[in-house]
Structures are given as structure tokens and as C-alpha cells.
Coordinates of C-alpha atoms in Angstrom, one line a residue:
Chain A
X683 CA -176.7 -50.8 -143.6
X684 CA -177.5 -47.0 -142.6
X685 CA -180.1 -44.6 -142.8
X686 CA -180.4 -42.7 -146.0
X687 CA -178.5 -39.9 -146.6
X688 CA -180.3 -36.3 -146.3
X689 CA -179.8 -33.6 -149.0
X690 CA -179.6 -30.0 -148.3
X691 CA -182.2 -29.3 -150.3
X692 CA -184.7 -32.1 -148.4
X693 CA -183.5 -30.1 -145.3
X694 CA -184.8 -26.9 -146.7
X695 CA -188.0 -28.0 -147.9
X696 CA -188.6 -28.5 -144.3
X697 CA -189.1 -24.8 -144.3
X698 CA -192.1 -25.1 -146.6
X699 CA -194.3 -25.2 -142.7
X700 CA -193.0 -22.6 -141.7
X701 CA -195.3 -20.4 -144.1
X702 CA -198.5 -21.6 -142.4
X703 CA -196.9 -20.9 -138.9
X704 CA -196.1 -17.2 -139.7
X705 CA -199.3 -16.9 -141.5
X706 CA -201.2 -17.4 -138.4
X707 CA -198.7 -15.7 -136.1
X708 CA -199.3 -13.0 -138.1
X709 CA -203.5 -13.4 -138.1
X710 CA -203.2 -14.1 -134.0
X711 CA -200.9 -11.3 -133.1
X712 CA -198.2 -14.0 -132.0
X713 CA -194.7 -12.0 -132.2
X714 CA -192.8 -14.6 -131.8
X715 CA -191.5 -14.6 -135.1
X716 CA -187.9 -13.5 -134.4
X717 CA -187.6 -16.4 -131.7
X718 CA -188.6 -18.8 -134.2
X719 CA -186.1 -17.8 -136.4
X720 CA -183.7 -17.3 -134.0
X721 CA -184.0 -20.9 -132.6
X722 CA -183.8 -22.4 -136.1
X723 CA -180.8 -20.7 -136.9
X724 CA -179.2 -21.4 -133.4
X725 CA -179.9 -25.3 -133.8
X726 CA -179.1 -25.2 -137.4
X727 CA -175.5 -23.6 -136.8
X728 CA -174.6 -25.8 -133.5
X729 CA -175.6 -29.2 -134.9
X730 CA -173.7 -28.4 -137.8
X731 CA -170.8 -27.9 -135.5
X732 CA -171.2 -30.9 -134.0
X733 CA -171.3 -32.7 -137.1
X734 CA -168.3 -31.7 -138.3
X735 CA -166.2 -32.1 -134.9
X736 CA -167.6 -35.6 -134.4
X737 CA -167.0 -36.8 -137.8
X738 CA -163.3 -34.8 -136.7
X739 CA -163.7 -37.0 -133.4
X740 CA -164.6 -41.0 -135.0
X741 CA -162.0 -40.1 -137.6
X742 CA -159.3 -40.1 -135.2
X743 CA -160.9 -41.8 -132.2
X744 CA -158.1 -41.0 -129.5
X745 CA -159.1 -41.4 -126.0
X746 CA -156.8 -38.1 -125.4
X747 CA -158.9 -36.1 -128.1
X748 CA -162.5 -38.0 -126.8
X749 CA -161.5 -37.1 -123.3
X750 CA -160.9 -33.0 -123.7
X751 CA -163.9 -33.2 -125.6
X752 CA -165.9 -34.6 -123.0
X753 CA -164.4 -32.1 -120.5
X754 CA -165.2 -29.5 -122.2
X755 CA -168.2 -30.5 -122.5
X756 CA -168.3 -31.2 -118.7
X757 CA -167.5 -27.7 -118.1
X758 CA -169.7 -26.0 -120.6
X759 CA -172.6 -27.6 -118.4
X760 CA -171.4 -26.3 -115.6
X761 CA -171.7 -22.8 -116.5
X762 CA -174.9 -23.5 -117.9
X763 CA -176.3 -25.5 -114.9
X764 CA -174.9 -22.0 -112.4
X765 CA -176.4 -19.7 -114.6
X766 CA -179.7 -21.3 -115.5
X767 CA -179.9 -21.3 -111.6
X768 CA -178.8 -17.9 -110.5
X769 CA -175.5 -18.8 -108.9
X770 CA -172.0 -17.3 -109.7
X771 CA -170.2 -19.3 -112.1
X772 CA -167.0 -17.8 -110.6
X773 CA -167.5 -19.1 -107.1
X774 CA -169.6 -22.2 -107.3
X775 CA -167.7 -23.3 -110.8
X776 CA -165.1 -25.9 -108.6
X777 CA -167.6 -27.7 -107.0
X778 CA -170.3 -27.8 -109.9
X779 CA -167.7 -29.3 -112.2
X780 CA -166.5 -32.6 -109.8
X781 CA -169.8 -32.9 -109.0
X782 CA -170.5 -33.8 -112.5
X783 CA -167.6 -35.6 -113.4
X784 CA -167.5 -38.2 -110.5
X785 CA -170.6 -39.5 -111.0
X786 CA -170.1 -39.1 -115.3
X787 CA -167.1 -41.0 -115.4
X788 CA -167.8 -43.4 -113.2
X789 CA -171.2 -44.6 -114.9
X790 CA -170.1 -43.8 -118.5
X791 CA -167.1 -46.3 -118.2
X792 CA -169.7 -48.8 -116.5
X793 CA -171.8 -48.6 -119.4
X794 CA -168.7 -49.2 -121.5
X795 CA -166.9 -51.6 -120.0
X796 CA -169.7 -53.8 -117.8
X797 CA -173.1 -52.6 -120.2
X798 CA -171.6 -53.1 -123.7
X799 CA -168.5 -54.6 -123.4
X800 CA -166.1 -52.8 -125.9
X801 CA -162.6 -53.3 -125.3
X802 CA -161.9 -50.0 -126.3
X803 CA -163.5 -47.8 -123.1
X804 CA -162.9 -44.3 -125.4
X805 CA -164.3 -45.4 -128.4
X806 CA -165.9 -42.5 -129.8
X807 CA -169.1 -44.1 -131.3
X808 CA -170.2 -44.7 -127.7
X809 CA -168.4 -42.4 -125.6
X810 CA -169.2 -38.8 -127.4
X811 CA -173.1 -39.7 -128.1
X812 CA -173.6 -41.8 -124.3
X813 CA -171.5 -39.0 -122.5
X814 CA -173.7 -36.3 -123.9
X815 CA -177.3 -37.5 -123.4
X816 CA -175.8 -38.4 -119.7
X817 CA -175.0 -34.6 -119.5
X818 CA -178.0 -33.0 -120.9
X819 CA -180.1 -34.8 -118.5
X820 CA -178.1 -34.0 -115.2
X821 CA -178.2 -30.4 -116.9
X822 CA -181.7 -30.2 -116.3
X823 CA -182.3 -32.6 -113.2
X824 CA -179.2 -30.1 -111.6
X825 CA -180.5 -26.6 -112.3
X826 CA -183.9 -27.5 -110.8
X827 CA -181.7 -29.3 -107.6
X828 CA -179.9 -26.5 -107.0
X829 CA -181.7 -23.5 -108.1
X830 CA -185.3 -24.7 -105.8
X831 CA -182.8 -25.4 -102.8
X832 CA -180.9 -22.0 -102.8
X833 CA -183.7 -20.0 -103.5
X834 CA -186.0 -22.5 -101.0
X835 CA -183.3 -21.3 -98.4
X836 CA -183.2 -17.7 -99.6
X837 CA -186.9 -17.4 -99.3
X838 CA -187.2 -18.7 -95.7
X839 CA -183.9 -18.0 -94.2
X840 CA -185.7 -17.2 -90.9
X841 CA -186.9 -20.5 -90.6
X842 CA -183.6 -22.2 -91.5
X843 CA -181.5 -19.7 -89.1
X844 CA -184.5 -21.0 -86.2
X845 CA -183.9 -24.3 -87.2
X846 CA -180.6 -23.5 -86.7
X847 CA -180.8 -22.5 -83.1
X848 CA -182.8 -25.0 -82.3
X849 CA -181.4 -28.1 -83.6
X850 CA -177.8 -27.1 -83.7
X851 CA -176.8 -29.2 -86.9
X852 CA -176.2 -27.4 -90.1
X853 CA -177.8 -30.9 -92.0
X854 CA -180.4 -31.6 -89.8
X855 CA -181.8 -27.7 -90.4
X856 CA -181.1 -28.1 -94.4
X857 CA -182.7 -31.6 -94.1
X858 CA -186.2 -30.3 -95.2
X859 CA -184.6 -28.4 -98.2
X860 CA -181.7 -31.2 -99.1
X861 CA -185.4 -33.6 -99.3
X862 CA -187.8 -31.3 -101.4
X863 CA -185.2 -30.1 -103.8
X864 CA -183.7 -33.3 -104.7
X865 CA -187.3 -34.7 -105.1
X866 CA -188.0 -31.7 -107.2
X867 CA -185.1 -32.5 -109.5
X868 CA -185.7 -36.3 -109.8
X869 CA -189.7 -36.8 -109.6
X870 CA -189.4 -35.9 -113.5
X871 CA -187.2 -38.7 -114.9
X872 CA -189.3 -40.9 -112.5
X873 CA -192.6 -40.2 -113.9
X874 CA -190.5 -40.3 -117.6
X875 CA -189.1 -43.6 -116.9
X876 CA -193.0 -45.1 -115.7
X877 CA -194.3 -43.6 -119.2
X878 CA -191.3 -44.6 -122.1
X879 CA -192.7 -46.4 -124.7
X880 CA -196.2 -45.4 -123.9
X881 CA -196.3 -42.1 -125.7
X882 CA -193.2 -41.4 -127.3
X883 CA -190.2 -43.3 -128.9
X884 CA -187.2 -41.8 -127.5
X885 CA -185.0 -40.1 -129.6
X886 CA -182.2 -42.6 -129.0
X887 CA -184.0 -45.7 -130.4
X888 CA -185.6 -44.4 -133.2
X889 CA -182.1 -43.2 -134.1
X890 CA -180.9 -46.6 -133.8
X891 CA -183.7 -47.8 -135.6
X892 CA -183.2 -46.0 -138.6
X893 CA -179.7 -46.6 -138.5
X894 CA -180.4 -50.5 -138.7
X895 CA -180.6 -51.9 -135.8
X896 CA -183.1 -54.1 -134.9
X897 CA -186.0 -52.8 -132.7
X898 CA -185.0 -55.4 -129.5
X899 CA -181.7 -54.1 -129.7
X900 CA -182.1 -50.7 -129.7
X901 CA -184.7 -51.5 -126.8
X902 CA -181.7 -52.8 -125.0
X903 CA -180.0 -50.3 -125.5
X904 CA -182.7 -47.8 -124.3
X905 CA -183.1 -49.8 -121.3
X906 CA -179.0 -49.5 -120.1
X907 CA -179.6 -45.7 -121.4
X908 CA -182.5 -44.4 -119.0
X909 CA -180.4 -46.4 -116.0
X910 CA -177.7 -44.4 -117.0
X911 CA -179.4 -41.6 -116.9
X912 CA -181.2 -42.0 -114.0
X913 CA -178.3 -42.9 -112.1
X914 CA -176.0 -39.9 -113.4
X915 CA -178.9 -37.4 -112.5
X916 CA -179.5 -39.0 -109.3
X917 CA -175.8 -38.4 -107.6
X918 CA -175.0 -35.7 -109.6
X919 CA -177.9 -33.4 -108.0
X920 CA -177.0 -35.2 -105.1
X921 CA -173.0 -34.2 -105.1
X922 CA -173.8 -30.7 -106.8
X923 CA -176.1 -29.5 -103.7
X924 CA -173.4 -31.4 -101.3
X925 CA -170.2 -29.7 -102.6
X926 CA -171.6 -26.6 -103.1
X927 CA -172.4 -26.1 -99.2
X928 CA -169.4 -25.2 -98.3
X929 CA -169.0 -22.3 -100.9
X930 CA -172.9 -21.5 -99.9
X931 CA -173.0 -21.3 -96.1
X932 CA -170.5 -19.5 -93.8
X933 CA -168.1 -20.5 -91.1
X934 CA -171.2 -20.0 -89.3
X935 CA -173.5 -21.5 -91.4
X936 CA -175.2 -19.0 -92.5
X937 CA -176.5 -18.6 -96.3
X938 CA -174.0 -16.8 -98.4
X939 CA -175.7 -14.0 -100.1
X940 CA -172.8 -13.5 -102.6
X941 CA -173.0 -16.4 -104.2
X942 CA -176.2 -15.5 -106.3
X943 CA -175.6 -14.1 -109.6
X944 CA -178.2 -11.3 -109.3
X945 CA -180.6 -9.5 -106.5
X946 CA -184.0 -11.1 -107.4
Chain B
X1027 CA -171.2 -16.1 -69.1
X1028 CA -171.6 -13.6 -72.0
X1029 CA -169.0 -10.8 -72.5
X1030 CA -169.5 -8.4 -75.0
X1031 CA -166.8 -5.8 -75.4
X1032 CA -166.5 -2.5 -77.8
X1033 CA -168.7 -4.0 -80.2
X1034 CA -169.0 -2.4 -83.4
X1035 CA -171.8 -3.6 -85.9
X1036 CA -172.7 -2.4 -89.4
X1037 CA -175.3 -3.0 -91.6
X1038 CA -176.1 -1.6 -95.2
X1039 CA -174.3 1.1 -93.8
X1040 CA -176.5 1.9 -91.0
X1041 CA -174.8 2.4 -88.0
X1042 CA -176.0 -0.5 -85.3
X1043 CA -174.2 -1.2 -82.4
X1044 CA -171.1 1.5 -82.0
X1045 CA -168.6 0.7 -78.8
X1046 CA -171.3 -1.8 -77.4
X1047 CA -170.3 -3.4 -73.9
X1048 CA -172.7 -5.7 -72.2
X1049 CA -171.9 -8.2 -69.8
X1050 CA -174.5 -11.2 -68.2
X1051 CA -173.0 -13.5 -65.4
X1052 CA -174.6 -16.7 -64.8
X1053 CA -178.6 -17.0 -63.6
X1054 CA -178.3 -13.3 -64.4
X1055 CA -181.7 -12.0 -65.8
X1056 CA -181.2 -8.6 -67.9
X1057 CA -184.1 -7.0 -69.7
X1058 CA -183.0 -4.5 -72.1
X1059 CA -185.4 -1.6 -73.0
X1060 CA -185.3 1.1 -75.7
X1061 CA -187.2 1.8 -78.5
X1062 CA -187.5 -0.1 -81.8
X1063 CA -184.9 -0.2 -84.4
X1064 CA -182.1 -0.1 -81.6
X1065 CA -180.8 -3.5 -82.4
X1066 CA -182.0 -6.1 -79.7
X1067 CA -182.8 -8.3 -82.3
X1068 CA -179.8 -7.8 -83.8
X1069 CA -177.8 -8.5 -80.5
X1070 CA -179.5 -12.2 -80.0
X1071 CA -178.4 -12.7 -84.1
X1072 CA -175.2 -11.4 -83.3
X1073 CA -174.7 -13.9 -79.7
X1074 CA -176.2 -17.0 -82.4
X1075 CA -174.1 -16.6 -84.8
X1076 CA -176.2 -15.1 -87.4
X1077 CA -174.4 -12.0 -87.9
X1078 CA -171.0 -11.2 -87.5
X1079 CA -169.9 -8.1 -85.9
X1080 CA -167.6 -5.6 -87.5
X1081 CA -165.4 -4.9 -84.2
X1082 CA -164.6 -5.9 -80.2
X1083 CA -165.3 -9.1 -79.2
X1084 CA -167.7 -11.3 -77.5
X1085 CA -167.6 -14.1 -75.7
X1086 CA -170.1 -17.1 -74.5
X1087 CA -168.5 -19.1 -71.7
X1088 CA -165.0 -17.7 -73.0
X1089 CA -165.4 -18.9 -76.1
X1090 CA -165.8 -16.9 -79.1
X1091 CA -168.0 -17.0 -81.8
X1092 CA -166.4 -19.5 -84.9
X1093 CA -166.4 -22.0 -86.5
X1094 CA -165.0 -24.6 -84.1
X1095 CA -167.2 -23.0 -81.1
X1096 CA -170.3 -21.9 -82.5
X1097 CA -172.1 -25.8 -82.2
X1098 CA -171.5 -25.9 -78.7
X1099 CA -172.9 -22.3 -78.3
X1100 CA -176.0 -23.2 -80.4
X1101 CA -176.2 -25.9 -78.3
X1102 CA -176.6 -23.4 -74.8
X1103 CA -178.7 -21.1 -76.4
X1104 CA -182.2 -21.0 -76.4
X1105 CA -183.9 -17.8 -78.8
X1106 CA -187.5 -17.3 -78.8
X1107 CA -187.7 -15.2 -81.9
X1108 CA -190.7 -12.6 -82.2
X1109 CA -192.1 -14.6 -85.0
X1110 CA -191.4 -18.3 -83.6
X1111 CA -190.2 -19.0 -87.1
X1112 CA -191.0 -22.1 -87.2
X1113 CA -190.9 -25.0 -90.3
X1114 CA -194.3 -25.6 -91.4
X1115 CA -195.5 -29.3 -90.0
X1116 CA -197.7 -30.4 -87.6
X1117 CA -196.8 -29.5 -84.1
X1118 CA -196.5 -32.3 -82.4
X1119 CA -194.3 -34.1 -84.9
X1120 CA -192.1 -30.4 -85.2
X1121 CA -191.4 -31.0 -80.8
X1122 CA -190.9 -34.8 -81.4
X1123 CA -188.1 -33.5 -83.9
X1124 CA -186.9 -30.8 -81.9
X1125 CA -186.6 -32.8 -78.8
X1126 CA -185.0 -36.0 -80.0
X1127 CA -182.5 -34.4 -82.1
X1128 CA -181.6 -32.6 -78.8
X1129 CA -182.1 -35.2 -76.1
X1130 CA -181.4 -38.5 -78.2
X1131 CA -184.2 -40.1 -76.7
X1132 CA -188.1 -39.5 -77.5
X1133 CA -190.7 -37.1 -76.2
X1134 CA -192.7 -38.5 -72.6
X1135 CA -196.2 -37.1 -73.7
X1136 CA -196.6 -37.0 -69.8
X1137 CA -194.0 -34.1 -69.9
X1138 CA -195.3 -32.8 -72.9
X1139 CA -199.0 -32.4 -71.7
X1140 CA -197.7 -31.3 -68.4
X1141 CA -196.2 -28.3 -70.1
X1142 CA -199.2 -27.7 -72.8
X1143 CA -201.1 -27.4 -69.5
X1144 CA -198.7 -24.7 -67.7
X1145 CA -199.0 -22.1 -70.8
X1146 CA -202.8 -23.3 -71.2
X1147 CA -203.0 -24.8 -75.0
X1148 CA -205.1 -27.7 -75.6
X1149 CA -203.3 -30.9 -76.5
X1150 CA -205.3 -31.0 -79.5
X1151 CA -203.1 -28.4 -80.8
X1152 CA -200.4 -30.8 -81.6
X1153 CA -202.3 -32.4 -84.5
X1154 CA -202.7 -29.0 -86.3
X1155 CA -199.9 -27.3 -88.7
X1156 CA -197.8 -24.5 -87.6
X1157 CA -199.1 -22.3 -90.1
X1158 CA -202.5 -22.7 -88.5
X1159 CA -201.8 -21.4 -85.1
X1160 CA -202.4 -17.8 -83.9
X1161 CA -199.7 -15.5 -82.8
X1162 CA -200.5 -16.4 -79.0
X1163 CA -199.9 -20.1 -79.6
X1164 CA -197.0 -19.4 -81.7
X1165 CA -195.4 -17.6 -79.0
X1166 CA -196.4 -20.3 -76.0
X1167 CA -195.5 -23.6 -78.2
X1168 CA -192.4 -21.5 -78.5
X1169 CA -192.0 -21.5 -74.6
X1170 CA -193.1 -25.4 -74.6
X1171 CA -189.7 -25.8 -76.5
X1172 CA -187.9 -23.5 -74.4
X1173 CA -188.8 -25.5 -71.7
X1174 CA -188.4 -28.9 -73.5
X1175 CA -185.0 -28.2 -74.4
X1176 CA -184.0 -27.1 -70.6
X1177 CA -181.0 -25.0 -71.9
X1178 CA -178.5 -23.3 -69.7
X1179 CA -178.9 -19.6 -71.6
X1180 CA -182.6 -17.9 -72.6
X1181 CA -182.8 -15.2 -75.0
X1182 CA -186.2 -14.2 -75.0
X1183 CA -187.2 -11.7 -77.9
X1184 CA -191.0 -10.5 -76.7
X1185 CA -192.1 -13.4 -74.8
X1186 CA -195.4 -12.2 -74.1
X1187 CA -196.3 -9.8 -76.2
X1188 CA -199.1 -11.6 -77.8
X1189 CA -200.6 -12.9 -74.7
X1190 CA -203.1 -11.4 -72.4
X1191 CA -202.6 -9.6 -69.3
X1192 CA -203.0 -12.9 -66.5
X1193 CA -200.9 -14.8 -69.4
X1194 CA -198.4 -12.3 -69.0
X1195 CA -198.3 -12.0 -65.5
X1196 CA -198.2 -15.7 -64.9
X1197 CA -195.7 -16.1 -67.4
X1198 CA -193.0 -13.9 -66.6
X1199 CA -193.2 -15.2 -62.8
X1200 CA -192.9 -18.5 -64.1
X1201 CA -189.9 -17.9 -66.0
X1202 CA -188.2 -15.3 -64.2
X1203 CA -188.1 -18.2 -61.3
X1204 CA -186.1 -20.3 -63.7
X1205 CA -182.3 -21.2 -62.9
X1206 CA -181.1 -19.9 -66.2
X1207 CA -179.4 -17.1 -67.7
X1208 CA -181.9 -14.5 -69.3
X1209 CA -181.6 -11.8 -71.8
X1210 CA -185.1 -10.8 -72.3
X1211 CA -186.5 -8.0 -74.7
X1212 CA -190.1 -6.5 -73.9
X1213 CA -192.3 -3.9 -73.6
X1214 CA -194.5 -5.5 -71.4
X1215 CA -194.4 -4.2 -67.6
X1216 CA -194.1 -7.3 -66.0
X1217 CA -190.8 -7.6 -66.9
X1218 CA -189.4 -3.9 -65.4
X1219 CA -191.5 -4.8 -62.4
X1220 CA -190.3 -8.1 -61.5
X1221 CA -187.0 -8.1 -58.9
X1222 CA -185.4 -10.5 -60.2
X1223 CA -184.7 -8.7 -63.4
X1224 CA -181.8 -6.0 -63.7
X1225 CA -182.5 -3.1 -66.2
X1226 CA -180.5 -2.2 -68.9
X1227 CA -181.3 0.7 -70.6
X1228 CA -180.5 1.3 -74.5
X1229 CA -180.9 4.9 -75.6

């Protein structure tokens, strides 16, 4: 049992929609045209690539080959995550990347091993697809961890440096900005946990769905997912603000103005 | 107590402090004058740690600025900043904070109100946020703490410069009587004209 195959062609009708959107771009004086097209081509192009490496990928299933993979992927989020929030790749790249991988590892095998229960823990039909939505979601839940406490700090450095003086502890003066930005970064997969099922199907299930499973397992397995996920994002902001102190403060702790990527 | 010696500070290549040498013995109480832009500010910054200097040396208790020292000189300093930058909360719970993490043990309120009462603030001050308080009461909840916290070394950056003239007066007296060590950075004459202070003079 599977889904049905796609053609190429059924893929390019989808474009038929696209007439009515430029249409009333065009009447609205929406240029937004080139984006549109831009994204399209952008998504078209990468999930293309990722069709043909994971097919590459369950074809050979090695642990070695699912591992680098998974690293790279690792690493291509860190870049992302310091860039997305104005840091320097370059200095804060170290921390960023451990800070993703402990807490990665450490649940993906869990889900492997104690969730599902395959006796292969690098099987590539769970590792790759589990690994990745893990990743995108501590992409996002880090950027808004780290980019609203460096900029909360950069924005009222007089008030930390008091705090400083007057409570003599680096952690009890970041203790404000440690609390709002790792509530900032989680709050969201909070309030999306509280409303699954409500509104939307998530993407995972309705994948499942359609590739035969029945609805209460791929309910299951939505339930172990959004742990997952919530668990990843959760000590992954957590380690990502912790390990990047000492890269952000000074011997004297004191903010680090070089580690932003640009004067803003 | 603090030693500074051929001190050379830059900043976005301004010129701050060139050959700086300044030295305050215990209980001492040294109000430095000059006009704005000289760097007093910068000197408390420099003494806490917030900027480093570019050349010379200088010393709290013999101990120089870094990373294995600069807890324990936090922890003698008190800096009343011109702007009391404070974290926005209420202010009682902010001296409740301040005071424990200090002191490891909680706030009396006796103590509390006594002081309130010294520098004249109602207690019903303490339920409203810092953001709400004028630049007077700023500046005298900033000299509650001072007091609160009872540390050995004051640097005081305009202590009464938003206060009226009896304020003033009283204050200064007040402090000046204090066993402490004092820098102290004003324009105000009750400063210059108390004897207890020595002058020093920044051109």
C-alpha cells in the first residue's frame, strides 16, 4: 500500500492558480511577482534535491552515510539559526552547533530506540525524516531564543551593567533576559501543541495517512512527534543561549559587541 | 584602597584619560570637578569593570581588575549612576531582590521604612513601577539601596542633582558623615563646601 504516484505533468497543472494570482497582483499593484516565482523555483529545486539524496540515503541505509547527513544538516542550521539572528557565524558557530546536537541526538535515539522500537537505531526511514522536523523546529524556537536575548541585552545594556553592580552575579543580572527570551522562543509550540487537531492536520500525519497508515497510528505517531519536538526545542534554546555566554560576555562580563554580524 | 596609575583610556578614538593617576585611601571622600565630557563617568565604568583601560594599572584593595577579582570588587562597590538604571518592576519587589541576593536573608520593612523616611519618599512608592517614578525618586531609591547594601566603597555619579536645595543640603551631610570611601561627582556646592571632602580638580 502507498500513496499514488504523482506525474510531472499533475505537478505542473498546479500552476494553472497561479494565473488568477498574477492577474490580481497585477490589478492591486502587488509586485510581488518575482518573489513568487522565486520561492516556487527555490522549493521546487531543493525538494528535488532531497528527493533524490534520500532515495540515495534508504537505498543504502548506512548509519555512517545517515549520520554525515544528519550533521550536515546539524551544521547547515547552525549557520542559519546565527544569521537569522544577527550573530557571527564565525565566532558563535562552536557553541551553536553542540548546542543542537546534544539535545538532537539524545532525543532522536530515544524516539528510536524507547518510542518505536526499531532494532536498527540509523534506519533511514525514521532517522532522516524524525531528525529533520526535530531541526526545523529548534531552527525557529532558537533564532527567536537567541536573537530577543542578545538584542534584549544590547538594547538595555545600562540596565544589565547596573544590575551588574548591584547584584554582583553575571546569572542573576541576565536572569530577567535568560526568562523572557526562552519564553519568547517556546510560548509558540505551547500554544501549537494546545491547538493540533483543532484547526489543522499536521503535515506529518496526513503524510502518513496517505501513505497508508491508519488514522490512530499516525495519531500515535504525532503524539511521540510534538514531544519530540517540544523537548528538542526546549533544551536546545536552552543550551544555545547557555554556551554561547561565554563567547558573548567578557572576562568581565560585559556584552561583547563583536559578536553581532552587523551595526543595527 | 584605589590606586590608579598612568592610566591610558581610549574610545572610538577619542582620547579619554591620557597618564591618569588618582589615588583614594580608605574613608577618604574625593569629589572630582571639571566640566562635562572629561570622563568621570567613564572612571566609575573603568573602577566596575565595565571598560577596560588601554594602559597603567589600577588597583582596588591591591587587586586588579579581572576575571578572578572583579566579583569581589563588584561586591565593595556601590555606583549610583546618573540615571539609576534600574530594571523595570515594582519597587519594592526590585529592593527585596537587591537586598536578598546581597544579604542572604530578607528585607526588615522596619529598616526599609526607616530609610524611605530619611530621604523623605512615601512608602506607598514601593508598590509603583520604576518606570513611573520621577527623576528625584529615582535618584533617592537609588540612595535607599546605597544604604541598604552598606558597602565599604561609594561612587556616587550626581547624587543630588535632581533634588532640591534642603534635599541637597541634608543629603550631602548625611552621607558625607558615612564611614565609607567616596568618590563623588557633582556640580552641586554642597559638596566643595563640605570639609570632609578633598578636591580634585580635572581640567
Amino acid at each position: 500500500m502507498g500513496a499514488q504516484d504523482l506525474g510531472v505533468l499533475s505537478l505542473v497543472s498546479l500552476l494553472v492558480f497561479l494565473i488568477p494570482v498574477f492577474y490580481i497582483n497585477r490589478r492591486v499593484g502587488l509586485f510581488i511577482d518575482k518573489t513568487i516565482i522565486f520561492s516556487i523555483v527555490r522549493m521546487c529545486i531543493q525538494l528535488s534535491f532531497v528527493g533524490v539524496y534520500l532515495e540515495f540515503l534508504f537505498k543504502f541505509n548506512s548509519p555512517v552515510l545517515n549520520t554525515v547527513y544528519l550533521l550536515i544538516m546539524i551544521a547547515i542550521a547552525c549557520q542559519s539559526i546565527l544569521k537569522s539572528s544577527n550573530l557571527k557565524v564565525r565566532k558563535l558557530f562552536v557553541p551553536m552547533f553542540f548546542s543542537l546536537l546534544i539535545p538532537f541526538v539524545l532525543i532522536l535515539f530515544f524516539f528510536n530506540a524507547v518510542v518505536v522500537r526499531i532494532d536498527n537505531l540509523f534506519e533511514a526511514k525514521y532517522m532522516v525524516p524524525v531528525g529533520g522536523m526535530l531541526l526545523g523546529n529548534c531552527l525557529r524556537s532558537s533564532i527567536v531564543g537567541l536573537n530577543s536575548f542578545y538584542s534584549g541585552i544590547k538594547k538595555e545594556e545600562k540596565v544589565y551593567l547596573y544590575s551588574l553592580s548591584l547584584l554582583c552575579s553575571r546569572i542573576q543580572a541576565l536572569k530577567p533576559y535568560l526568562k523572557s527570551s526562552f519564553l519568547a522562543a517556546i510560548t509558540p509550540t505551547l500554544a501549537s501543541m494546545a491547538t493540533i487537531g483543532l484547526v489543522s492536520l499536521p503535515g506529518m500525519m496526513t503524510g502518513q495517512i496517505l501513505g497508508g497508515s491508519i488514522p490512530m497510528v499516525a495519531i500515535k505517531y504525532q503524539i511521540a512527534i510534538m514531544f519530540s519536538i517540544f523537548y528538542t526545542e526546549y533544551f536546545s534554546t536552552l543550551l544555545a543561549i547557555l554556551f554561547s555566554l561565554k563567547v558573548g560576555f567578557n572576562d568581565l562580563d560585559v556584552l561583547n559587541q563583536d559578536i553581532f554580524a552587523s551595526k543595527n | 584602597m584605589i590606586q590608579m596609575s598612568s592610566v591610558d583610556l581610549n574610545r572610538k578614538g577619542k582620547k579619554i584619560f591620557s597618564d591618569l593617576n588618582l589615588t583614594v585611601m580608605k574613608n577618604e571622600k574625593v569629589l572630582i570637578q571639571g566640566k562635562s565630557g572629561i570622563g568621570k563617568t567613564t572612571l566609575f565604568k573603568v573602577l566596575l569593570g565595565f571598560e577596560t583601560i588601554d594602559k597603567g594599572s589600577v588597583t582596588i584593595n591591591g587587586n586588579r581588575i579581572d576575571k578572578d577579582h572583579i566579583q569581589d570588587i563588584r561586591e565593595q562597590l556601590f555606583y549610583l549612576s546618573q540615571d539609576i538604571d534600574l530594571k523595570n518592576d515594582t519597587v519594592g519587589a526590585l529592593l527585596e531582590e537587591i537586598f536578598i541576593q546581597n544579604h542572604k536573608k530578607p528585607l526588615e520593612s522596619t529598616r526599609l521604612n526607616q530609610l524611605m523616611g530619611v530621604f523623605e519618599l512615601n512608602v506607598t512608592l514601593l508598590e509603583q513601577q520604576v518606570k513611573e517614578l520621577s527623576g528625584g525618586e529615582r535618584q533617592r531609591i537609588g540612595l535607599v539601596i546605597c544604604f541598604l547594601l552598606d558597602r565599604p566603597v561609594w561612587l556616587l555619579d550626581e547624587p543630588t542633582a535632581s533634588l532640591d536645595d534642603i534635599m541637597k543640603k541634608k543629603i550631602a551631610d548625611l552621607i558625607l558623615g558615612q564611614e565609607k570611601t567616596m568618590i563623588i561627582v557633582s556640580h552641586d556646592d554642597v559638596w566643595k563646601n563640605n570639609p570632609a571632602v578633598k578636591i580634585e580638580r580635572w581640567i
